[in-house]
Amino acid sequence: MIENSPYKVVRGSAGQSLSFYLEDCIEGMKRNLRSKTVNVVVTSPPYNIGIKYGKHDDNLPKLKYLEWMQEFGREIFRVLKDDGSFFLNIGNTPKDQWIAWDVAQSLRDEFHLQNVIHWIKSIAIRKEDVGNYPNIVGDVAVGHFKPIVSKRFLNDCHEYIFHFTKSGETKLEKLSIGVPYQDKTNIGRWKNATSDNRDRGNTWFIPYETIQNKNERPHPATYPSKLPEMCIRLHGLGRKKKLMAVDPFLGIGATALASLKLGVSFAGFEIDKQYMDEAIARVLAMKKQQLYVHPT
Ligand SMILES: C[S@@+](CC[C@H](N)C(=O)[O-])C[C@H]1O[C@@H](n2cnc3c(N)ncnc32)[C@H](O)[C@@H]1O
């Protein structure tokens, strides 16, 4: 096995290293990552829906695409620790509502599907449906909502985050991303409701970060860095020392930013130099601001 030297290594404030590889992720993981060394993978692959990436062809024949996803999944299985977590973000298009599930199916031979999380990008809640709750005084409509013109399709306001594990037995730190009770009288009502922090469940409202102009997000398909941050926290920072996170489809580095912030070591792979350079620039900018917040 011949290792490639990384394109760039950045040291985090917790002493962790973040390594960036400018190469194909399957080949790159084979060359650079040893088996069973990774605690958590958070990634979003190309969805094969014709997005105009700089280097990647997002219009593969469906079968070829799914075979590629399967091969990628096998490589993730190899590098993941036995109690590791593999969070795969993927969405559908109005015309093809099977994409996410087809990709999930292609990973079925290898992985247990331990949780299915819905990344909610936009939600509207009418006051009349909420009832008499403190702090909710009117209708709520929050998040990024881009109307589509269609008589057939609803606006797509969510994507999936599939949480795959090797055994289905991976223990999580659910309360690290918990939420306060809306109705405080619930505290103490159940045996395990001992504080004002409950399991958030599998619907995660995460809006896109607000940007002033397009140049601030020079990539056609990113997720907010809060998403990988929540995945890594859920997998668990508290009980594990020296966590290692990987994003095989780095893009402009949202998972790298989350890893830097959480004091976690990281390896990222990307075939497009422009995205890679942007990811590294964002990481260096965050490092400069010293946004390191390891919670333990
Ligand atoms: C959906 S985007 C990921 C975006 C990322 N999550 C972010 O927030 O910036 C998929 C990325 O995978 C990259 N890519 C495509 N094929 C690849 C391959 N074989 N190896 C590594 N990266 C690849 C594309 O260039 C694209 O940036």
XYZ file of C-alpha atoms and ligand atoms in Angstrom:
323
model
C 0.000 0.000 0.000
C 1.614 3.263 -1.130
C 0.518 6.350 0.764
C 0.030 9.608 -1.075
C 1.177 12.642 0.803
C -1.805 14.863 1.551
C -2.344 17.980 -0.536
C -2.481 19.916 2.736
C -2.427 19.233 6.476
C -3.873 21.720 8.961
C -3.287 21.420 12.705
C -6.274 22.129 14.939
C -6.155 23.850 18.324
C -6.799 20.519 20.080
C -3.607 19.154 18.512
C -5.572 17.142 15.947
C -4.607 17.031 12.277
C -6.872 17.641 9.333
C -5.564 16.025 6.126
C -6.818 16.988 2.685
C -6.311 14.625 -0.269
C -6.797 15.870 -3.809
C -7.762 12.542 -5.352
C -10.533 10.043 -6.004
C -12.011 9.008 -2.667
C -12.057 5.241 -3.220
C -8.445 5.115 -4.404
C -7.486 7.693 -1.791
C -9.035 5.811 1.119
C -7.381 2.583 -0.070
C -3.996 4.298 -0.154
C -4.201 6.443 2.946
C -6.591 5.018 5.532
C -5.949 1.842 7.491
C -8.784 -0.616 8.193
C -11.017 0.044 11.216
C -9.415 3.379 12.120
C -12.288 5.806 11.486
C -14.902 6.652 14.136
C -17.316 8.643 12.048
C -17.945 9.323 8.365
C -20.194 12.241 7.439
C -20.649 12.832 3.752
C -22.922 13.668 0.876
C -22.157 11.991 -2.461
C -23.118 13.349 -5.851
C -26.823 12.482 -6.352
C -26.470 11.770 -10.090
C -29.053 14.399 -11.011
C -27.092 16.413 -13.548
C -25.590 18.992 -11.177
C -22.855 20.969 -12.881
C -19.774 20.187 -10.809
C -16.351 21.370 -11.906
C -14.876 17.898 -12.435
C -17.444 15.213 -11.675
C -19.933 13.949 -14.311
C -23.267 13.883 -12.442
C -25.108 12.051 -15.243
C -23.938 8.459 -14.995
C -26.172 5.591 -16.156
C -28.196 4.671 -13.051
C -26.744 1.165 -12.722
C -23.189 2.448 -13.014
C -23.916 5.119 -10.399
C -25.314 2.557 -7.942
C -22.363 0.217 -8.530
C -20.062 3.143 -7.762
C -21.988 3.886 -4.542
C -21.721 0.213 -3.598
C -17.972 0.194 -4.130
C -17.662 3.413 -2.131
C -19.751 1.810 0.659
C -17.433 -1.217 0.765
C -14.463 1.071 1.262
C -16.251 2.955 4.061
C -17.009 -0.404 5.695
C -13.330 -1.305 5.569
C -12.064 1.910 7.207
C -14.836 2.237 9.814
C -14.295 0.963 13.364
C -16.687 -1.758 14.529
C -18.644 0.782 16.622
C -18.290 3.573 14.040
C -21.050 5.648 12.464
C -21.521 6.383 8.777
C -23.873 9.328 8.148
C -24.888 9.609 4.497
C -26.787 12.715 3.448
C -28.747 12.347 0.233
C -31.939 13.794 -1.234
C -34.317 13.200 -4.108
C -35.624 15.301 -6.940
C -39.355 15.796 -7.501
C -39.161 13.595 -10.615
C -37.127 10.814 -9.016
C -38.207 10.130 -5.454
C -36.228 6.855 -5.311
C -32.648 8.176 -5.511
C -31.981 8.281 -1.781
C -33.582 4.902 -1.180
C -31.804 3.294 -4.161
C -28.453 4.430 -2.752
C -29.434 3.255 0.744
C -30.389 -0.133 -0.741
C -27.040 -0.385 -2.506
C -25.374 -0.275 0.934
C -27.665 -2.879 2.456
C -25.336 -5.889 2.058
C -22.679 -4.157 4.119
C -24.434 -2.017 6.713
C -27.255 -1.908 9.238
C -29.511 1.089 8.789
C -29.548 2.173 12.438
C -31.401 5.496 12.070
C -33.117 7.469 9.340
C -32.880 11.189 10.034
C -34.847 13.813 8.136
C -32.889 16.980 7.488
C -35.660 19.581 7.523
C -34.669 22.651 5.525
C -37.917 24.504 5.892
C -41.026 24.025 8.016
C -44.307 25.800 8.549
C -46.375 25.256 11.687
C -49.724 26.861 12.248
C -50.435 28.160 15.726
C -53.840 26.423 15.645
C -52.073 23.028 15.252
C -49.676 23.678 18.123
C -52.262 24.432 20.758
C -51.639 26.335 23.922
C -47.842 26.189 24.312
C -45.784 28.810 26.053
C -43.597 30.927 23.709
C -45.494 29.990 20.553
C -47.638 32.998 19.940
C -48.334 32.786 16.223
C -47.761 30.864 12.981
C -44.182 29.778 12.338
C -42.592 29.457 8.876
C -38.823 29.128 9.012
C -35.904 28.032 6.827
C -34.921 28.218 3.208
C -37.966 27.907 0.940
C -37.477 28.045 -2.840
C -40.903 27.693 -4.481
C -41.189 25.308 -7.414
C -43.762 25.842 -10.121
C -45.646 22.571 -10.413
C -49.141 21.220 -10.174
C -47.767 17.751 -9.427
C -44.979 18.126 -6.943
C -44.803 19.510 -3.451
C -41.890 21.742 -2.552
C -39.032 19.552 -1.410
C -38.257 20.761 2.102
C -36.150 17.854 3.370
C -33.341 15.416 2.625
C -32.293 12.210 4.319
C -29.373 11.507 6.601
C -29.021 7.728 6.706
C -27.151 6.551 9.780
C -25.409 3.292 8.906
C -23.456 1.158 11.354
C -21.780 -2.237 11.198
C -23.973 -3.997 13.750
C -26.935 -1.738 14.504
C -25.594 -1.667 18.092
C -23.571 1.567 18.080
C -24.342 3.577 21.216
C -24.947 7.279 20.668
C -24.778 10.442 22.737
C -28.314 11.544 22.009
C -28.481 14.268 24.645
C -25.395 15.997 23.249
C -27.744 17.313 20.555
C -30.806 17.309 22.795
C -33.433 20.035 22.955
C -35.213 21.667 25.910
C -38.788 20.655 26.703
C -41.310 23.125 25.359
C -43.589 22.249 28.253
C -41.405 22.261 31.356
C -43.952 20.270 33.366
C -42.629 17.226 31.451
C -39.384 17.388 33.458
C -39.681 14.728 36.119
C -42.859 13.256 34.597
C -40.949 10.238 33.264
C -38.163 8.328 34.975
C -35.475 9.435 32.508
C -36.742 13.016 32.083
C -34.461 14.312 34.804
C -33.308 17.571 33.213
C -34.496 20.098 30.666
C -32.831 18.276 27.760
C -34.606 15.623 25.750
C -33.846 13.441 22.734
C -34.335 15.615 19.649
C -35.698 12.732 17.599
C -35.014 12.125 13.931
C -36.322 15.389 12.463
C -33.531 17.937 12.444
C -34.299 21.482 11.408
C -31.050 22.872 10.010
C -31.330 25.977 7.832
C -28.662 26.917 5.305
C -26.206 29.501 6.542
C -27.286 32.930 5.332
C -24.991 34.372 2.647
C -24.830 37.866 1.208
C -23.709 36.860 -2.286
C -23.203 33.688 -4.356
C -19.393 33.824 -4.078
C -19.679 32.926 -0.405
C -20.860 29.432 -1.421
C -18.836 28.585 -4.543
C -20.202 25.046 -4.854
C -23.525 23.854 -6.281
C -24.453 21.320 -3.569
C -23.264 21.951 -0.027
C -24.718 21.236 3.377
C -24.460 23.591 6.374
C -21.580 22.720 8.718
C -24.129 22.371 11.539
C -25.222 19.107 9.882
C -21.900 17.236 10.214
C -21.400 18.905 13.590
C -24.626 17.363 14.875
C -23.747 13.960 13.386
C -20.315 13.935 15.040
C -21.750 15.070 18.371
C -24.477 12.421 18.136
C -21.909 9.712 17.471
C -20.236 10.952 20.645
C -17.339 13.160 21.626
C -17.503 12.619 25.371
C -16.512 9.005 25.827
C -14.056 8.742 22.960
C -10.605 10.220 22.916
C -8.921 11.087 19.629
C -11.913 10.805 17.352
C -11.233 10.471 13.618
C -13.767 11.775 11.085
C -13.738 11.330 7.303
C -15.564 13.004 4.422
C -14.841 11.199 1.130
C -16.754 13.856 -0.873
C -15.308 16.963 0.740
C -16.763 19.703 -1.487
C -15.985 23.013 0.175
C -15.354 21.380 3.505
C -18.402 21.541 5.799
C -17.342 18.321 7.600
C -13.780 19.604 7.916
C -15.086 22.795 9.557
C -17.164 20.764 12.015
C -14.145 18.559 12.828
C -11.909 21.564 13.413
C -14.514 23.114 15.702
C -14.993 19.908 17.709
C -11.311 19.035 18.118
C -11.615 15.915 15.958
C -8.987 14.603 13.515
C -10.109 14.563 9.918
C -9.353 13.268 6.433
C -11.141 14.625 3.377
C -11.013 13.643 -0.316
C -11.989 15.750 -3.311
C -11.180 15.505 -7.017
C -11.756 19.186 -7.777
C -8.861 21.502 -6.902
C -11.069 24.583 -6.841
C -13.412 23.108 -4.211
C -10.455 21.693 -2.297
C -8.731 25.093 -2.154
C -11.949 26.716 -0.991
C -12.384 24.051 1.727
C -8.844 24.648 2.985
C -9.318 28.437 2.895
C -12.501 28.112 4.971
C -10.743 25.865 7.493
C -7.807 28.279 7.806
C -10.210 31.212 8.227
C -12.047 29.386 11.007
C -8.768 28.440 12.654
C -7.775 32.097 12.634
C -10.981 32.982 14.432
C -10.172 30.277 17.009
C -13.654 28.823 16.986
C -12.568 25.647 18.737
C -15.257 24.493 21.195
C -14.544 20.935 22.302
C -17.339 20.298 24.794
C -15.544 18.089 27.339
C -22.595 16.748 -2.904
S -20.995 17.372 -3.084
C -20.395 17.433 -1.409
C -20.509 18.798 -0.804
C -19.999 18.898 0.622
N -20.791 18.087 1.533
C -20.042 20.358 1.090
O -20.838 20.707 1.978
O -19.309 21.180 0.504
C -20.091 16.058 -3.782
C -18.621 16.366 -4.037
O -17.964 15.155 -4.408
C -16.917 15.469 -5.297
N -16.549 14.217 -5.987
C -17.151 13.625 -7.038
N -16.548 12.467 -7.353
C -15.547 12.293 -6.454
C -14.593 11.269 -6.235
N -14.524 10.199 -7.034
N -13.729 11.396 -5.214
C -13.770 12.496 -4.408
N -14.644 13.509 -4.577
C -15.541 13.413 -5.576
C -17.518 16.543 -6.188
O -16.526 17.303 -6.827
C -18.346 17.342 -5.163
O -17.618 18.442 -4.673
